[in-house]
Amino acid sequence: MLDIVEPQVAWEFMNAVKSSKAFIDVGAAADGWYTLKACKVNPNVLVFAIEPLLKEYKYLLMNVKNNCPKRVIPLRLALGNREDIINIDTESVKMTTLDTLVTKLNLHHVDLLKMDVEGAGAQIIEGGIKTITKYKPVIFYEIHNEAELRSLEVLVK
């Protein structure tokens, strides 16, 4: 694994994850870069690695199994602003909200949230506003479009 993923925020991420107990990696992708870095930097972190696409998810499972299987819970689903079955790249995928996921997982805190979701971030924030408001996690958020950019206004209120 090369350390070239978003090098401009890598230091900030490493610093934030050091004290995190619960990290939700939305859009973990095949390499699980943030997931695996979290495990390497913080031996006490529990990571929920979310990836909806089957091929990416299968590679994520292998990477997790080979690197930190006891501290990562991989989940094949999409996050959004409602409960639904959606199509992503011709695949049907279950979608839930961040708020519902946190409730179902019985999490008592969320310290860190990373979203790299190719334009769906505004819907994730909408579906996770209770969690974000309650736990105030550090958020790493890759902006892909205007809707995601406008959703930042909700986060800074």
Short mmCIF file of N, CA and C in Angstrom, two decimals:
data_model
loop_
_atom_site.label_atom_id
_atom_site.label_comp_id
_atom_site.label_asym_id
_atom_site.label_seq_id
_atom_site.Cartn_x
_atom_site.Cartn_y
_atom_site.Cartn_z
N MET A 1 0.84 -1.17 0.00
CA MET A 1 0.00 0.00 0.00
C MET A 1 0.89 1.24 0.00
N LEU A 2 0.66 2.12 -0.94
CA LEU A 2 1.42 3.35 -1.02
C LEU A 2 0.74 4.44 -0.20
N ASP A 3 1.51 5.29 0.40
CA ASP A 3 0.95 6.38 1.19
C ASP A 3 0.70 7.61 0.33
N ILE A 4 -0.16 7.46 -0.68
CA ILE A 4 -0.42 8.58 -1.58
C ILE A 4 -1.88 9.01 -1.57
N VAL A 5 -2.72 8.41 -0.75
CA VAL A 5 -4.12 8.76 -0.69
C VAL A 5 -4.27 10.09 0.05
N GLU A 6 -4.83 11.09 -0.62
CA GLU A 6 -5.06 12.40 -0.03
C GLU A 6 -3.91 12.83 0.88
N PRO A 7 -2.72 12.97 0.33
CA PRO A 7 -1.56 13.28 1.19
C PRO A 7 -1.73 14.59 1.95
N GLN A 8 -2.54 15.52 1.42
CA GLN A 8 -2.73 16.81 2.09
C GLN A 8 -3.48 16.69 3.42
N VAL A 9 -4.19 15.58 3.64
CA VAL A 9 -4.91 15.42 4.91
C VAL A 9 -4.43 14.21 5.72
N ALA A 10 -3.45 13.51 5.22
CA ALA A 10 -2.98 12.30 5.89
C ALA A 10 -2.52 12.59 7.32
N TRP A 11 -1.75 13.65 7.53
CA TRP A 11 -1.26 13.97 8.86
C TRP A 11 -2.42 14.27 9.80
N GLU A 12 -3.39 15.08 9.33
CA GLU A 12 -4.54 15.43 10.16
C GLU A 12 -5.34 14.19 10.53
N PHE A 13 -5.49 13.28 9.56
CA PHE A 13 -6.21 12.04 9.84
C PHE A 13 -5.48 11.21 10.90
N MET A 14 -4.18 11.04 10.73
CA MET A 14 -3.40 10.25 11.68
C MET A 14 -3.51 10.84 13.09
N ASN A 15 -3.47 12.14 13.19
CA ASN A 15 -3.59 12.80 14.48
C ASN A 15 -4.97 12.58 15.09
N ALA A 16 -6.03 12.69 14.28
CA ALA A 16 -7.40 12.53 14.78
C ALA A 16 -7.68 11.09 15.21
N VAL A 17 -7.15 10.13 14.48
CA VAL A 17 -7.47 8.73 14.77
C VAL A 17 -6.75 8.22 16.03
N LYS A 18 -5.69 8.88 16.43
CA LYS A 18 -4.92 8.43 17.60
C LYS A 18 -5.77 8.32 18.85
N SER A 19 -6.73 9.23 19.01
CA SER A 19 -7.54 9.23 20.23
C SER A 19 -8.96 8.71 19.98
N SER A 20 -9.23 8.21 18.81
CA SER A 20 -10.58 7.74 18.48
C SER A 20 -10.82 6.32 18.99
N LYS A 21 -12.04 6.10 19.45
CA LYS A 21 -12.44 4.76 19.85
C LYS A 21 -13.34 4.13 18.80
N ALA A 22 -14.14 4.97 18.11
CA ALA A 22 -15.04 4.46 17.07
C ALA A 22 -14.90 5.33 15.83
N PHE A 23 -14.56 4.68 14.72
CA PHE A 23 -14.32 5.34 13.44
C PHE A 23 -15.23 4.70 12.40
N ILE A 24 -16.01 5.52 11.69
CA ILE A 24 -16.84 5.02 10.60
C ILE A 24 -16.24 5.50 9.30
N ASP A 25 -15.79 4.55 8.49
CA ASP A 25 -15.14 4.81 7.20
C ASP A 25 -16.16 4.54 6.10
N VAL A 26 -16.82 5.59 5.63
CA VAL A 26 -17.86 5.46 4.61
C VAL A 26 -17.22 5.63 3.24
N GLY A 27 -17.32 4.58 2.44
CA GLY A 27 -16.62 4.54 1.15
C GLY A 27 -15.21 4.04 1.37
N ALA A 28 -15.10 2.93 2.08
CA ALA A 28 -13.79 2.38 2.46
C ALA A 28 -12.98 1.94 1.24
N ALA A 29 -13.65 1.52 0.18
CA ALA A 29 -13.01 1.09 -1.07
C ALA A 29 -12.23 -0.21 -0.87
N ALA A 30 -11.68 -0.70 -1.95
CA ALA A 30 -11.01 -2.00 -1.94
C ALA A 30 -9.77 -2.01 -1.05
N ASP A 31 -9.02 -0.93 -1.08
CA ASP A 31 -7.77 -0.92 -0.31
C ASP A 31 -7.99 -0.63 1.17
N GLY A 32 -9.11 0.00 1.50
CA GLY A 32 -9.37 0.31 2.91
C GLY A 32 -8.27 1.15 3.53
N TRP A 33 -7.72 2.09 2.78
CA TRP A 33 -6.56 2.86 3.21
C TRP A 33 -6.77 3.48 4.57
N TYR A 34 -7.86 4.21 4.76
CA TYR A 34 -8.12 4.87 6.05
C TYR A 34 -8.39 3.84 7.15
N THR A 35 -9.11 2.80 6.81
CA THR A 35 -9.39 1.74 7.78
C THR A 35 -8.09 1.11 8.29
N LEU A 36 -7.22 0.74 7.37
CA LEU A 36 -5.98 0.08 7.76
C LEU A 36 -5.03 1.03 8.48
N LYS A 37 -4.99 2.28 8.05
CA LYS A 37 -4.15 3.27 8.74
C LYS A 37 -4.64 3.47 10.17
N ALA A 38 -5.96 3.51 10.34
CA ALA A 38 -6.51 3.67 11.69
C ALA A 38 -6.05 2.54 12.59
N CYS A 39 -6.09 1.32 12.08
CA CYS A 39 -5.65 0.17 12.87
C CYS A 39 -4.17 0.25 13.21
N LYS A 40 -3.40 0.73 12.27
CA LYS A 40 -1.95 0.81 12.48
C LYS A 40 -1.60 1.89 13.51
N VAL A 41 -2.29 3.01 13.45
CA VAL A 41 -1.99 4.15 14.31
C VAL A 41 -2.57 3.99 15.72
N ASN A 42 -3.75 3.34 15.83
CA ASN A 42 -4.42 3.26 17.12
C ASN A 42 -4.84 1.82 17.40
N PRO A 43 -4.17 1.14 18.32
CA PRO A 43 -4.50 -0.25 18.62
C PRO A 43 -5.84 -0.44 19.34
N ASN A 44 -6.47 0.67 19.75
CA ASN A 44 -7.74 0.58 20.48
C ASN A 44 -8.96 0.98 19.67
N VAL A 45 -8.77 1.40 18.44
CA VAL A 45 -9.89 1.88 17.64
C VAL A 45 -10.72 0.72 17.08
N LEU A 46 -12.02 0.92 17.03
CA LEU A 46 -12.92 0.00 16.36
C LEU A 46 -13.41 0.70 15.11
N VAL A 47 -13.22 0.06 13.96
CA VAL A 47 -13.54 0.67 12.67
C VAL A 47 -14.72 -0.05 12.04
N PHE A 48 -15.65 0.74 11.54
CA PHE A 48 -16.77 0.23 10.75
C PHE A 48 -16.50 0.67 9.33
N ALA A 49 -16.08 -0.27 8.49
CA ALA A 49 -15.67 0.01 7.12
C ALA A 49 -16.84 -0.28 6.19
N ILE A 50 -17.38 0.75 5.58
CA ILE A 50 -18.59 0.64 4.77
C ILE A 50 -18.23 0.77 3.30
N GLU A 51 -18.61 -0.24 2.53
CA GLU A 51 -18.36 -0.24 1.09
C GLU A 51 -19.51 -0.96 0.40
N PRO A 52 -20.24 -0.28 -0.50
CA PRO A 52 -21.41 -0.90 -1.12
C PRO A 52 -21.12 -1.81 -2.32
N LEU A 53 -20.06 -1.56 -3.05
CA LEU A 53 -19.83 -2.31 -4.29
C LEU A 53 -19.16 -3.66 -4.01
N LEU A 54 -19.73 -4.71 -4.58
CA LEU A 54 -19.31 -6.07 -4.26
C LEU A 54 -17.83 -6.33 -4.52
N LYS A 55 -17.34 -5.97 -5.69
CA LYS A 55 -15.92 -6.24 -6.00
C LYS A 55 -15.00 -5.51 -5.02
N GLU A 56 -15.30 -4.24 -4.78
CA GLU A 56 -14.51 -3.45 -3.83
C GLU A 56 -14.60 -4.07 -2.43
N TYR A 57 -15.81 -4.48 -2.05
CA TYR A 57 -16.03 -5.06 -0.73
C TYR A 57 -15.24 -6.35 -0.53
N LYS A 58 -15.19 -7.20 -1.56
CA LYS A 58 -14.43 -8.45 -1.46
C LYS A 58 -12.94 -8.17 -1.23
N TYR A 59 -12.39 -7.20 -1.94
CA TYR A 59 -10.99 -6.85 -1.72
C TYR A 59 -10.79 -6.22 -0.34
N LEU A 60 -11.75 -5.42 0.08
CA LEU A 60 -11.68 -4.85 1.42
C LEU A 60 -11.63 -5.95 2.47
N LEU A 61 -12.47 -6.97 2.32
CA LEU A 61 -12.47 -8.09 3.26
C LEU A 61 -11.09 -8.76 3.34
N MET A 62 -10.46 -8.96 2.18
CA MET A 62 -9.12 -9.58 2.17
C MET A 62 -8.10 -8.68 2.87
N ASN A 63 -8.16 -7.39 2.59
CA ASN A 63 -7.22 -6.47 3.22
C ASN A 63 -7.41 -6.41 4.73
N VAL A 64 -8.64 -6.41 5.16
CA VAL A 64 -8.93 -6.39 6.60
C VAL A 64 -8.45 -7.69 7.25
N LYS A 65 -8.79 -8.81 6.61
CA LYS A 65 -8.40 -10.12 7.16
C LYS A 65 -6.89 -10.23 7.32
N ASN A 66 -6.14 -9.68 6.38
CA ASN A 66 -4.69 -9.78 6.41
C ASN A 66 -4.02 -8.75 7.31
N ASN A 67 -4.76 -7.74 7.76
CA ASN A 67 -4.11 -6.65 8.49
C ASN A 67 -4.67 -6.37 9.88
N CYS A 68 -5.97 -6.37 10.05
CA CYS A 68 -6.51 -6.07 11.39
C CYS A 68 -7.94 -6.59 11.52
N PRO A 69 -8.11 -7.89 11.45
CA PRO A 69 -9.46 -8.46 11.44
C PRO A 69 -10.25 -8.30 12.73
N LYS A 70 -9.58 -8.15 13.85
CA LYS A 70 -10.30 -8.10 15.13
C LYS A 70 -10.84 -6.71 15.46
N ARG A 71 -10.41 -5.69 14.73
CA ARG A 71 -10.83 -4.33 15.06
C ARG A 71 -11.61 -3.64 13.94
N VAL A 72 -11.95 -4.40 12.91
CA VAL A 72 -12.71 -3.83 11.79
C VAL A 72 -13.97 -4.64 11.56
N ILE A 73 -15.07 -3.93 11.44
CA ILE A 73 -16.34 -4.56 11.08
C ILE A 73 -16.69 -4.05 9.68
N PRO A 74 -16.46 -4.89 8.65
CA PRO A 74 -16.80 -4.47 7.29
C PRO A 74 -18.31 -4.64 7.05
N LEU A 75 -18.89 -3.67 6.38
CA LEU A 75 -20.33 -3.69 6.09
C LEU A 75 -20.55 -3.38 4.62
N ARG A 76 -21.25 -4.27 3.95
CA ARG A 76 -21.57 -4.01 2.54
C ARG A 76 -22.96 -3.38 2.46
N LEU A 77 -22.95 -2.07 2.42
CA LEU A 77 -24.19 -1.31 2.27
C LEU A 77 -23.84 0.11 1.88
N ALA A 78 -24.87 0.86 1.51
CA ALA A 78 -24.70 2.27 1.19
C ALA A 78 -25.35 3.08 2.30
N LEU A 79 -24.83 4.26 2.54
CA LEU A 79 -25.48 5.18 3.46
C LEU A 79 -26.12 6.29 2.65
N GLY A 80 -27.24 6.79 3.15
CA GLY A 80 -27.97 7.87 2.48
C GLY A 80 -28.93 8.53 3.43
N ASN A 81 -30.03 9.02 2.88
CA ASN A 81 -31.00 9.76 3.69
C ASN A 81 -32.31 9.01 3.92
N ARG A 82 -32.31 7.68 3.61
CA ARG A 82 -33.52 6.88 3.80
C ARG A 82 -33.15 5.39 3.76
N GLU A 83 -34.11 4.57 4.14
CA GLU A 83 -33.96 3.12 4.00
C GLU A 83 -34.47 2.76 2.61
N ASP A 84 -33.67 2.00 1.85
CA ASP A 84 -34.06 1.70 0.48
C ASP A 84 -33.12 0.65 -0.10
N ILE A 85 -33.48 0.18 -1.27
CA ILE A 85 -32.56 -0.60 -2.12
C ILE A 85 -32.26 0.30 -3.30
N ILE A 86 -30.98 0.56 -3.55
CA ILE A 86 -30.61 1.46 -4.64
C ILE A 86 -29.69 0.74 -5.62
N ASN A 87 -29.52 1.32 -6.77
CA ASN A 87 -28.61 0.79 -7.77
C ASN A 87 -27.38 1.68 -7.84
N ILE A 88 -26.22 1.05 -7.71
CA ILE A 88 -24.94 1.73 -7.88
C ILE A 88 -24.15 0.90 -8.88
N ASP A 89 -23.79 1.51 -9.99
CA ASP A 89 -23.01 0.80 -11.01
C ASP A 89 -23.62 -0.56 -11.35
N THR A 90 -24.88 -0.60 -11.59
CA THR A 90 -25.68 -1.79 -11.97
C THR A 90 -25.85 -2.81 -10.84
N GLU A 91 -25.42 -2.49 -9.64
CA GLU A 91 -25.59 -3.39 -8.50
C GLU A 91 -26.73 -2.88 -7.62
N SER A 92 -27.56 -3.78 -7.14
CA SER A 92 -28.58 -3.43 -6.16
C SER A 92 -27.96 -3.54 -4.78
N VAL A 93 -28.09 -2.46 -4.01
CA VAL A 93 -27.43 -2.38 -2.71
C VAL A 93 -28.41 -1.85 -1.67
N LYS A 94 -28.37 -2.43 -0.49
CA LYS A 94 -29.19 -1.94 0.61
C LYS A 94 -28.63 -0.60 1.07
N MET A 95 -29.52 0.37 1.28
CA MET A 95 -29.11 1.67 1.79
C MET A 95 -29.82 1.91 3.12
N THR A 96 -29.08 2.48 4.06
CA THR A 96 -29.63 2.88 5.35
C THR A 96 -29.08 4.26 5.68
N THR A 97 -29.50 4.80 6.79
CA THR A 97 -28.97 6.09 7.20
C THR A 97 -27.88 5.90 8.25
N LEU A 98 -27.06 6.89 8.40
CA LEU A 98 -26.03 6.86 9.44
C LEU A 98 -26.69 6.77 10.82
N ASP A 99 -27.77 7.52 11.01
CA ASP A 99 -28.46 7.47 12.30
C ASP A 99 -28.99 6.07 12.61
N THR A 100 -29.58 5.42 11.62
CA THR A 100 -30.10 4.06 11.81
C THR A 100 -28.95 3.08 12.08
N LEU A 101 -27.88 3.21 11.33
CA LEU A 101 -26.73 2.32 11.51
C LEU A 101 -26.16 2.44 12.92
N VAL A 102 -25.97 3.66 13.38
CA VAL A 102 -25.41 3.87 14.72
C VAL A 102 -26.34 3.28 15.79
N THR A 103 -27.64 3.42 15.59
CA THR A 103 -28.59 2.83 16.52
C THR A 103 -28.53 1.31 16.49
N LYS A 104 -28.54 0.73 15.29
CA LYS A 104 -28.50 -0.73 15.16
C LYS A 104 -27.21 -1.32 15.71
N LEU A 105 -26.11 -0.60 15.57
CA LEU A 105 -24.83 -1.08 16.09
C LEU A 105 -24.68 -0.79 17.58
N ASN A 106 -25.64 -0.07 18.14
CA ASN A 106 -25.64 0.29 19.56
C ASN A 106 -24.37 1.04 19.95
N LEU A 107 -23.97 1.97 19.09
CA LEU A 107 -22.77 2.76 19.38
C LEU A 107 -23.10 3.87 20.37
N HIS A 108 -22.20 4.06 21.32
CA HIS A 108 -22.38 5.09 22.32
C HIS A 108 -21.52 6.32 22.03
N HIS A 109 -20.76 6.25 20.97
CA HIS A 109 -19.99 7.39 20.51
C HIS A 109 -19.49 7.12 19.09
N VAL A 110 -19.29 8.18 18.36
CA VAL A 110 -18.64 8.14 17.06
C VAL A 110 -17.63 9.27 17.10
N ASP A 111 -16.36 8.91 17.06
CA ASP A 111 -15.31 9.90 17.21
C ASP A 111 -14.81 10.45 15.88
N LEU A 112 -14.88 9.62 14.86
CA LEU A 112 -14.29 9.98 13.57
C LEU A 112 -15.16 9.43 12.46
N LEU A 113 -15.38 10.26 11.45
CA LEU A 113 -16.20 9.88 10.30
C LEU A 113 -15.47 10.31 9.04
N LYS A 114 -15.24 9.38 8.13
CA LYS A 114 -14.64 9.70 6.85
C LYS A 114 -15.65 9.37 5.77
N MET A 115 -15.87 10.32 4.86
CA MET A 115 -16.80 10.09 3.75
C MET A 115 -16.11 10.41 2.43
N ASP A 116 -16.00 9.41 1.60
CA ASP A 116 -15.54 9.58 0.22
C ASP A 116 -16.52 8.75 -0.60
N VAL A 117 -17.62 9.39 -1.00
CA VAL A 117 -18.76 8.64 -1.51
C VAL A 117 -19.24 9.12 -2.88
N GLU A 118 -18.33 9.70 -3.63
CA GLU A 118 -18.57 10.06 -5.03
C GLU A 118 -19.86 10.84 -5.25
N GLY A 119 -20.13 11.81 -4.37
CA GLY A 119 -21.26 12.70 -4.57
C GLY A 119 -22.46 12.47 -3.68
N ALA A 120 -22.46 11.43 -2.87
CA ALA A 120 -23.63 11.12 -2.03
C ALA A 120 -23.51 11.67 -0.61
N GLY A 121 -22.50 12.47 -0.34
CA GLY A 121 -22.25 12.95 1.00
C GLY A 121 -23.36 13.79 1.59
N ALA A 122 -24.01 14.63 0.78
CA ALA A 122 -25.10 15.47 1.30
C ALA A 122 -26.23 14.61 1.84
N GLN A 123 -26.55 13.51 1.16
CA GLN A 123 -27.60 12.62 1.63
C GLN A 123 -27.18 11.89 2.91
N ILE A 124 -25.91 11.57 3.02
CA ILE A 124 -25.42 10.89 4.22
C ILE A 124 -25.51 11.84 5.42
N ILE A 125 -25.13 13.08 5.22
CA ILE A 125 -25.24 14.06 6.30
C ILE A 125 -26.70 14.23 6.71
N GLU A 126 -27.59 14.33 5.72
CA GLU A 126 -29.02 14.46 6.02
C GLU A 126 -29.52 13.27 6.85
N GLY A 127 -29.07 12.07 6.50
CA GLY A 127 -29.48 10.87 7.21
C GLY A 127 -28.69 10.60 8.48
N GLY A 128 -27.74 11.47 8.79
CA GLY A 128 -26.91 11.25 9.97
C GLY A 128 -26.82 12.45 10.88
N ILE A 129 -27.71 13.41 10.68
CA ILE A 129 -27.60 14.66 11.42
C ILE A 129 -27.74 14.46 12.93
N LYS A 130 -28.56 13.51 13.36
CA LYS A 130 -28.70 13.26 14.81
C LYS A 130 -27.38 12.73 15.38
N THR A 131 -26.77 11.80 14.68
CA THR A 131 -25.49 11.24 15.11
C THR A 131 -24.41 12.31 15.14
N ILE A 132 -24.34 13.10 14.08
CA ILE A 132 -23.32 14.14 13.97
C ILE A 132 -23.52 15.19 15.06
N THR A 133 -24.76 15.58 15.29
CA THR A 133 -25.07 16.58 16.33
C THR A 133 -24.76 16.04 17.72
N LYS A 134 -25.13 14.80 17.97
CA LYS A 134 -24.93 14.21 19.29
C LYS A 134 -23.47 13.95 19.62
N TYR A 135 -22.73 13.34 18.69
CA TYR A 135 -21.37 12.90 18.99
C TYR A 135 -20.28 13.85 18.52
N LYS A 136 -20.63 14.74 17.60
CA LYS A 136 -19.67 15.72 17.08
C LYS A 136 -18.34 15.09 16.65
N PRO A 137 -18.41 14.11 15.76
CA PRO A 137 -17.17 13.46 15.32
C PRO A 137 -16.31 14.40 14.48
N VAL A 138 -15.02 14.15 14.46
CA VAL A 138 -14.15 14.78 13.49
C VAL A 138 -14.53 14.17 12.15
N ILE A 139 -14.73 15.02 11.15
CA ILE A 139 -15.20 14.54 9.85
C ILE A 139 -14.18 14.86 8.76
N PHE A 140 -13.80 13.83 8.02
CA PHE A 140 -13.01 13.97 6.81
C PHE A 140 -13.95 13.69 5.66
N TYR A 141 -14.10 14.66 4.77
CA TYR A 141 -15.19 14.65 3.81
C TYR A 141 -14.67 15.09 2.45
N GLU A 142 -14.61 14.20 1.49
CA GLU A 142 -14.18 14.55 0.14
C GLU A 142 -15.37 15.09 -0.63
N ILE A 143 -15.25 16.33 -1.09
CA ILE A 143 -16.33 17.03 -1.79
C ILE A 143 -16.23 16.76 -3.29
N HIS A 144 -17.36 16.27 -3.87
CA HIS A 144 -17.39 15.96 -5.30
C HIS A 144 -18.34 16.84 -6.10
N ASN A 145 -19.28 17.52 -5.45
CA ASN A 145 -20.27 18.29 -6.20
C ASN A 145 -20.83 19.43 -5.34
N GLU A 146 -21.70 20.22 -5.94
CA GLU A 146 -22.30 21.38 -5.26
C GLU A 146 -23.13 20.98 -4.04
N ALA A 147 -23.90 19.90 -4.16
CA ALA A 147 -24.74 19.47 -3.03
C ALA A 147 -23.87 19.13 -1.82
N GLU A 148 -22.76 18.45 -2.06
CA GLU A 148 -21.85 18.14 -0.94
C GLU A 148 -21.25 19.42 -0.37
N LEU A 149 -20.90 20.35 -1.23
CA LEU A 149 -20.34 21.61 -0.76
C LEU A 149 -21.35 22.37 0.09
N ARG A 150 -22.60 22.43 -0.35
CA ARG A 150 -23.65 23.12 0.42
C ARG A 150 -23.93 22.41 1.75
N SER A 151 -23.73 21.09 1.79
CA SER A 151 -24.00 20.36 3.03
C SER A 151 -23.03 20.75 4.14
N LEU A 152 -21.92 21.36 3.80
CA LEU A 152 -20.99 21.82 4.82
C LEU A 152 -21.64 22.86 5.72
N GLU A 153 -22.58 23.64 5.17
CA GLU A 153 -23.27 24.66 5.96
C GLU A 153 -24.02 24.02 7.14
N VAL A 154 -24.57 22.84 6.92
CA VAL A 154 -25.27 22.12 7.98
C VAL A 154 -24.28 21.71 9.07
N LEU A 155 -23.09 21.33 8.66
CA LEU A 155 -22.09 20.84 9.63
C LEU A 155 -21.52 21.94 10.51
N VAL A 156 -21.48 23.16 10.01
CA VAL A 156 -20.85 24.22 10.79
C VAL A 156 -21.84 24.96 11.68
N LYS A 157 -23.12 24.61 11.63
CA LYS A 157 -24.11 25.27 12.49
C LYS A 157 -24.03 24.76 13.91
#
